[in-house]
Amino acid sequence: MKTIAPTFRNPLFAATAFALLPFLAPALPAQAETTDWAGNEGGRMRIVALAPDTRGIVRGALQIEPKAGWITYWREPGDAGIPPHINFPSSSDVTLQRMSYPVPKRFDNGELRDIGYDGPVAFPFELKIKDPSKPANLTASTFIGLCRNICIPFQAEFSLSLKQEGGNSFSEAMIINDAEGKLPESPSDDFAVTHYTLSADGDQLRLRLRLPKDAAKKPKVIVTGPEGHVLFGDDEGKRDGDDYAVELPVGKLPKGYEMKGKRWGILVLAGSRAMETSLAFE
């Protein structure tokens, strides 16, 4: 049975709590656009970043290498855990445009279900620098969880010096390209959500999917709602040819939560393929 040490879902609470924890590594200087590794007993992490382009866009990746037997987490960790975060000081001239998440695994341990990675993973991200003509000296604060029998929060700070004339190395570009190549695919003609609706009482989310012909009979379906709210569906559905229908219990939503106008995420794992999109509720 997995035992869970401190886990946090509220970012403000997490940031406050982490200030009191002895897991903060010192700021690490960048070597070209790759920082040194920061490590703890569960694994290590670093940042790789390319030089800004003429628009001030910086492509990068947060690399995490859990030790054998440890896992780290997806953007929604499941029943417990800490998703990865990167933050930059509000006073800096850089903004995080987006961070993406490679296809995860689902780990079942009794009644607990985790979503994450049990091997090396890189989370690609994109930054926007206000004035790309000037060197940008940045401090990135990273915040992840590593879990084995307990979940250990791990925070580190990395220093980056980015400038257009710095150039890019082949190895750094390959790391980022490889990370981007492991992201879920977008909906397509042979792999998509074809219909979705809530039951009249709002207790069930009804989905119809089109699956690839060579996919496993029943896919793994993960739906993410408000922060910390995850629906799982992989055993209850019915398949008819390439079509798959499943109903997922919505569960208890936060008090006062209104579905209208919200977008939920959905990830479908079907054999060797994974598709991610959103469900808009109007």
Short mmCIF file of C-alpha atoms in Angstrom, two decimals:
data_model
loop_
_atom_site.label_atom_id
_atom_site.label_comp_id
_atom_site.label_asym_id
_atom_site.label_seq_id
_atom_site.Cartn_x
_atom_site.Cartn_y
_atom_site.Cartn_z
CA MET A 1 0.00 0.00 0.00
CA LYS A 2 1.45 3.34 -1.01
CA THR A 3 1.83 5.90 1.73
CA ILE A 4 1.81 9.53 0.73
CA ALA A 5 3.84 12.26 2.38
CA PRO A 6 2.95 15.94 1.89
CA THR A 7 1.18 16.52 -1.42
CA PHE A 8 -0.27 19.81 -2.59
CA ARG A 9 -2.83 20.76 -5.20
CA ASN A 10 -3.30 24.45 -4.37
CA PRO A 11 -0.39 26.39 -5.93
CA LEU A 12 -0.50 29.18 -3.30
CA PHE A 13 -0.45 26.67 -0.46
CA ALA A 14 2.30 24.73 -2.17
CA ALA A 15 4.47 27.79 -2.64
CA THR A 16 4.10 28.73 1.03
CA ALA A 17 4.76 25.21 2.23
CA PHE A 18 7.82 24.79 0.07
CA ALA A 19 9.43 27.85 1.58
CA LEU A 20 9.61 25.86 4.80
CA LEU A 21 11.00 22.67 3.31
CA PRO A 22 14.71 21.82 3.00
CA PHE A 23 14.50 20.74 -0.62
CA LEU A 24 15.51 24.03 -2.21
CA ALA A 25 18.66 23.64 -4.26
CA PRO A 26 20.86 26.70 -4.85
CA ALA A 27 20.55 28.62 -8.09
CA LEU A 28 22.61 26.80 -10.70
CA PRO A 29 24.45 28.69 -13.45
CA ALA A 30 23.69 27.85 -17.05
CA GLN A 31 26.32 26.20 -19.23
CA ALA A 32 25.43 27.54 -22.67
CA GLU A 33 21.67 26.95 -22.54
CA THR A 34 21.77 23.82 -20.36
CA THR A 35 21.87 24.09 -16.56
CA ASP A 36 23.61 21.71 -14.21
CA TRP A 37 21.50 18.97 -12.70
CA ALA A 38 19.82 19.54 -9.32
CA GLY A 39 19.11 16.33 -7.44
CA ASN A 40 17.53 14.79 -4.38
CA GLU A 41 17.04 11.23 -3.17
CA GLY A 42 14.31 10.52 -5.75
CA GLY A 43 15.96 11.80 -8.90
CA ARG A 44 17.27 14.90 -10.61
CA MET A 45 16.17 17.71 -12.94
CA ARG A 46 17.60 20.46 -15.12
CA ILE A 47 16.53 22.99 -17.75
CA VAL A 48 17.54 23.05 -21.42
CA ALA A 49 16.78 26.20 -23.43
CA LEU A 50 17.59 27.38 -26.94
CA ALA A 51 18.62 30.92 -27.82
CA PRO A 52 15.75 33.37 -28.45
CA ASP A 53 14.57 33.75 -32.03
CA THR A 54 13.99 37.16 -33.62
CA ARG A 55 10.52 37.35 -32.04
CA GLY A 56 11.91 36.70 -28.57
CA ILE A 57 10.53 33.15 -28.42
CA VAL A 58 12.60 30.66 -26.44
CA ARG A 59 11.97 26.93 -26.76
CA GLY A 60 13.05 24.89 -23.78
CA ALA A 61 12.40 21.78 -21.72
CA LEU A 62 12.36 20.79 -18.07
CA GLN A 63 14.13 17.43 -17.89
CA ILE A 64 13.35 15.09 -15.00
CA GLU A 65 15.05 11.76 -14.37
CA PRO A 66 13.44 9.76 -11.56
CA LYS A 67 15.62 7.10 -9.98
CA ALA A 68 14.66 3.45 -10.47
CA GLY A 69 11.39 2.71 -8.67
CA TRP A 70 10.38 6.37 -8.44
CA ILE A 71 7.81 8.30 -10.48
CA THR A 72 7.13 11.94 -11.26
CA TYR A 73 3.82 13.42 -12.31
CA TRP A 74 1.69 14.63 -15.22
CA ARG A 75 -0.21 17.96 -15.18
CA GLU A 76 -2.90 16.27 -13.04
CA PRO A 77 -1.22 13.71 -10.79
CA GLY A 78 -4.28 11.58 -10.06
CA ASP A 79 -5.27 10.70 -6.51
CA ALA A 80 -2.11 12.21 -5.01
CA GLY A 81 1.11 13.84 -6.09
CA ILE A 82 2.58 17.12 -7.29
CA PRO A 83 2.46 18.27 -10.93
CA PRO A 84 5.49 20.02 -12.42
CA HIS A 85 5.67 23.82 -12.36
CA ILE A 86 8.06 26.46 -13.68
CA ASN A 87 7.83 30.04 -12.46
CA PHE A 88 9.72 33.24 -13.24
CA PRO A 89 9.81 36.38 -11.08
CA SER A 90 7.01 38.78 -11.97
CA SER A 91 9.60 41.54 -12.25
CA SER A 92 11.49 39.76 -15.04
CA ASP A 93 11.09 40.53 -18.75
CA VAL A 94 10.07 36.98 -19.58
CA THR A 95 6.72 35.22 -19.56
CA LEU A 96 5.97 31.52 -19.73
CA GLN A 97 3.74 31.15 -22.79
CA ARG A 98 2.99 27.48 -22.35
CA MET A 99 4.22 24.20 -20.94
CA SER A 100 3.28 20.86 -22.50
CA TYR A 101 3.11 17.35 -21.11
CA PRO A 102 4.25 14.14 -22.84
CA VAL A 103 1.98 11.11 -22.87
CA PRO A 104 1.90 9.73 -19.30
CA LYS A 105 1.25 6.31 -17.83
CA ARG A 106 -1.43 5.39 -15.33
CA PHE A 107 -0.26 3.58 -12.20
CA ASP A 108 -2.81 1.66 -10.14
CA ASN A 109 -1.85 0.77 -6.57
CA GLY A 110 -4.86 -0.60 -4.75
CA GLU A 111 -7.43 2.18 -4.71
CA LEU A 112 -4.86 4.85 -5.54
CA ARG A 113 -4.35 5.93 -9.15
CA ASP A 114 -1.38 8.04 -10.17
CA ILE A 115 -0.71 9.62 -13.56
CA GLY A 116 2.90 10.22 -14.46
CA TYR A 117 6.23 8.85 -15.58
CA ASP A 118 8.52 6.14 -14.24
CA GLY A 119 11.47 7.04 -16.46
CA PRO A 120 13.22 10.10 -17.89
CA VAL A 121 10.80 12.72 -19.18
CA ALA A 122 11.15 16.22 -20.62
CA PHE A 123 8.37 18.82 -20.48
CA PRO A 124 8.71 21.24 -23.41
CA PHE A 125 7.91 24.88 -22.78
CA GLU A 126 7.94 28.20 -24.59
CA LEU A 127 9.04 31.55 -23.17
CA LYS A 128 8.59 35.07 -24.52
CA ILE A 129 11.37 37.58 -23.90
CA LYS A 130 10.30 41.22 -23.99
CA ASP A 131 13.41 42.53 -25.79
CA PRO A 132 15.30 39.76 -27.62
CA SER A 133 18.04 42.19 -28.67
CA LYS A 134 19.28 42.31 -25.07
CA PRO A 135 20.74 39.40 -23.07
CA ALA A 136 18.17 37.97 -20.66
CA ASN A 137 19.46 36.76 -17.31
CA LEU A 138 16.69 34.67 -15.81
CA THR A 139 16.01 32.75 -12.66
CA ALA A 140 13.58 29.87 -13.08
CA SER A 141 12.00 28.27 -10.03
CA THR A 142 10.94 24.66 -10.60
CA PHE A 143 8.65 22.65 -8.39
CA ILE A 144 7.99 18.90 -8.86
CA GLY A 145 7.13 15.76 -6.95
CA LEU A 146 9.01 12.45 -6.88
CA CYS A 147 7.26 9.45 -5.39
CA ARG A 148 8.19 5.93 -4.33
CA ASN A 149 6.78 4.78 -0.99
CA ILE A 150 6.42 8.43 -0.05
CA CYS A 151 6.09 11.53 -2.20
CA ILE A 152 8.91 14.03 -1.84
CA PRO A 153 8.40 17.65 -2.90
CA PHE A 154 11.44 18.97 -4.75
CA GLN A 155 12.14 22.60 -5.60
CA ALA A 156 15.19 24.09 -7.31
CA GLU A 157 16.22 27.36 -8.88
CA PHE A 158 18.14 27.63 -12.15
CA SER A 159 19.95 30.62 -13.64
CA LEU A 160 19.83 31.08 -17.41
CA SER A 161 21.60 33.62 -19.58
CA LEU A 162 19.90 33.76 -22.97
CA LYS A 163 20.98 35.84 -25.95
CA GLN A 164 20.42 35.63 -29.68
CA GLU A 165 24.08 35.42 -30.59
CA GLY A 166 24.59 32.52 -28.20
CA GLY A 167 23.68 29.97 -30.84
CA ASN A 168 22.18 26.52 -30.35
CA SER A 169 23.84 23.16 -30.04
CA PHE A 170 22.61 20.07 -31.82
CA SER A 171 22.24 18.13 -28.56
CA GLU A 172 20.01 20.78 -26.96
CA ALA A 173 17.81 21.01 -30.03
CA MET A 174 17.49 17.22 -30.13
CA ILE A 175 16.38 17.07 -26.48
CA ILE A 176 13.63 19.62 -27.10
CA ASN A 177 12.55 18.13 -30.44
CA ASP A 178 12.37 14.68 -28.84
CA ALA A 179 10.23 16.05 -25.99
CA GLU A 180 7.85 17.72 -28.43
CA GLY A 181 7.61 14.48 -30.41
CA LYS A 182 6.28 12.66 -27.33
CA LEU A 183 3.27 14.91 -26.84
CA PRO A 184 -0.23 13.50 -27.42
CA GLU A 185 -1.58 13.98 -30.92
CA SER A 186 -4.47 16.29 -31.75
CA PRO A 187 -7.86 14.89 -32.84
CA SER A 188 -7.92 13.41 -36.35
CA ASP A 189 -10.35 11.61 -38.66
CA ASP A 190 -9.56 8.22 -37.11
CA PHE A 191 -9.03 9.28 -33.49
CA ALA A 192 -11.36 11.83 -31.90
CA VAL A 193 -14.17 12.62 -29.49
CA THR A 194 -17.30 12.47 -31.64
CA HIS A 195 -19.87 13.36 -28.99
CA TYR A 196 -20.06 14.26 -25.31
CA THR A 197 -22.81 15.33 -22.96
CA LEU A 198 -23.70 15.43 -19.29
CA SER A 199 -26.62 13.43 -17.98
CA ALA A 200 -29.68 15.44 -16.95
CA ASP A 201 -28.69 15.27 -13.28
CA GLY A 202 -25.07 16.14 -14.06
CA ASP A 203 -23.77 12.97 -12.41
CA GLN A 204 -22.45 11.24 -15.55
CA LEU A 205 -20.26 12.38 -18.41
CA ARG A 206 -21.21 10.47 -21.56
CA LEU A 207 -18.55 10.14 -24.24
CA ARG A 208 -18.39 8.67 -27.72
CA LEU A 209 -14.98 8.22 -29.29
CA ARG A 210 -13.63 7.12 -32.64
CA LEU A 211 -10.61 4.88 -32.11
CA PRO A 212 -7.77 3.83 -34.40
CA LYS A 213 -8.44 0.48 -36.06
CA ASP A 214 -5.42 -1.17 -34.44
CA ALA A 215 -6.11 0.19 -30.94
CA ALA A 216 -6.72 -2.02 -27.94
CA LYS A 217 -10.34 -3.05 -27.45
CA LYS A 218 -10.82 -0.65 -24.55
CA PRO A 219 -8.76 2.54 -24.30
CA LYS A 220 -7.74 4.31 -21.11
CA VAL A 221 -9.69 7.55 -20.78
CA ILE A 222 -8.61 10.37 -18.45
CA VAL A 223 -10.78 13.48 -18.10
CA THR A 224 -9.56 16.49 -16.12
CA GLY A 225 -11.92 19.09 -14.71
CA PRO A 226 -11.27 21.71 -12.05
CA GLU A 227 -7.85 21.48 -10.42
CA GLY A 228 -7.41 18.14 -8.67
CA HIS A 229 -10.55 16.62 -10.23
CA VAL A 230 -9.85 13.62 -12.48
CA LEU A 231 -12.25 11.09 -14.02
CA PHE A 232 -11.03 7.67 -15.12
CA GLY A 233 -12.75 5.35 -17.57
CA ASP A 234 -11.31 2.24 -19.18
CA ASP A 235 -13.33 -0.80 -18.09
CA GLU A 236 -16.94 0.36 -18.27
CA GLY A 237 -17.19 1.29 -21.93
CA LYS A 238 -18.52 -0.59 -24.96
CA ARG A 239 -16.81 -0.84 -28.31
CA ASP A 240 -18.57 -1.26 -31.65
CA GLY A 241 -16.07 -1.37 -34.49
CA ASP A 242 -14.08 1.84 -34.34
CA ASP A 243 -16.61 3.52 -32.04
CA TYR A 244 -16.37 3.48 -28.26
CA ALA A 245 -18.98 4.68 -25.76
CA VAL A 246 -18.34 5.19 -22.06
CA GLU A 247 -19.96 6.93 -19.11
CA LEU A 248 -17.80 8.39 -16.35
CA PRO A 249 -19.09 9.38 -12.91
CA VAL A 250 -18.47 13.10 -12.49
CA GLY A 251 -18.08 12.86 -8.73
CA LYS A 252 -18.26 15.71 -6.25
CA LEU A 253 -17.30 19.07 -7.74
CA PRO A 254 -16.17 22.11 -5.72
CA LYS A 255 -18.98 23.93 -3.96
CA GLY A 256 -20.66 26.43 -6.28
CA TYR A 257 -18.87 25.12 -9.37
CA GLU A 258 -20.75 25.88 -12.60
CA MET A 259 -20.16 23.73 -15.68
CA LYS A 260 -21.39 26.38 -18.11
CA GLY A 261 -18.51 28.06 -19.90
CA LYS A 262 -15.90 25.62 -18.61
CA ARG A 263 -13.42 23.55 -20.61
CA TRP A 264 -12.30 20.15 -19.39
CA GLY A 265 -9.38 18.21 -20.77
CA ILE A 266 -9.50 14.67 -22.11
CA LEU A 267 -6.62 12.28 -22.82
CA VAL A 268 -7.28 8.96 -24.55
CA LEU A 269 -4.61 6.23 -24.51
CA ALA A 270 -5.30 3.67 -27.21
CA GLY A 271 -2.54 1.19 -27.94
CA SER A 272 0.55 2.98 -29.23
CA ARG A 273 -1.33 6.25 -29.78
CA ALA A 274 -2.59 8.98 -27.48
CA MET A 275 -4.93 11.86 -28.29
CA GLU A 276 -5.62 14.97 -26.23
CA THR A 277 -8.28 17.63 -26.67
CA SER A 278 -10.78 19.66 -24.66
CA LEU A 279 -14.50 19.44 -23.93
CA ALA A 280 -16.32 22.79 -23.91
CA PHE A 281 -19.50 23.00 -21.83
CA GLU A 282 -21.93 25.70 -22.92
#
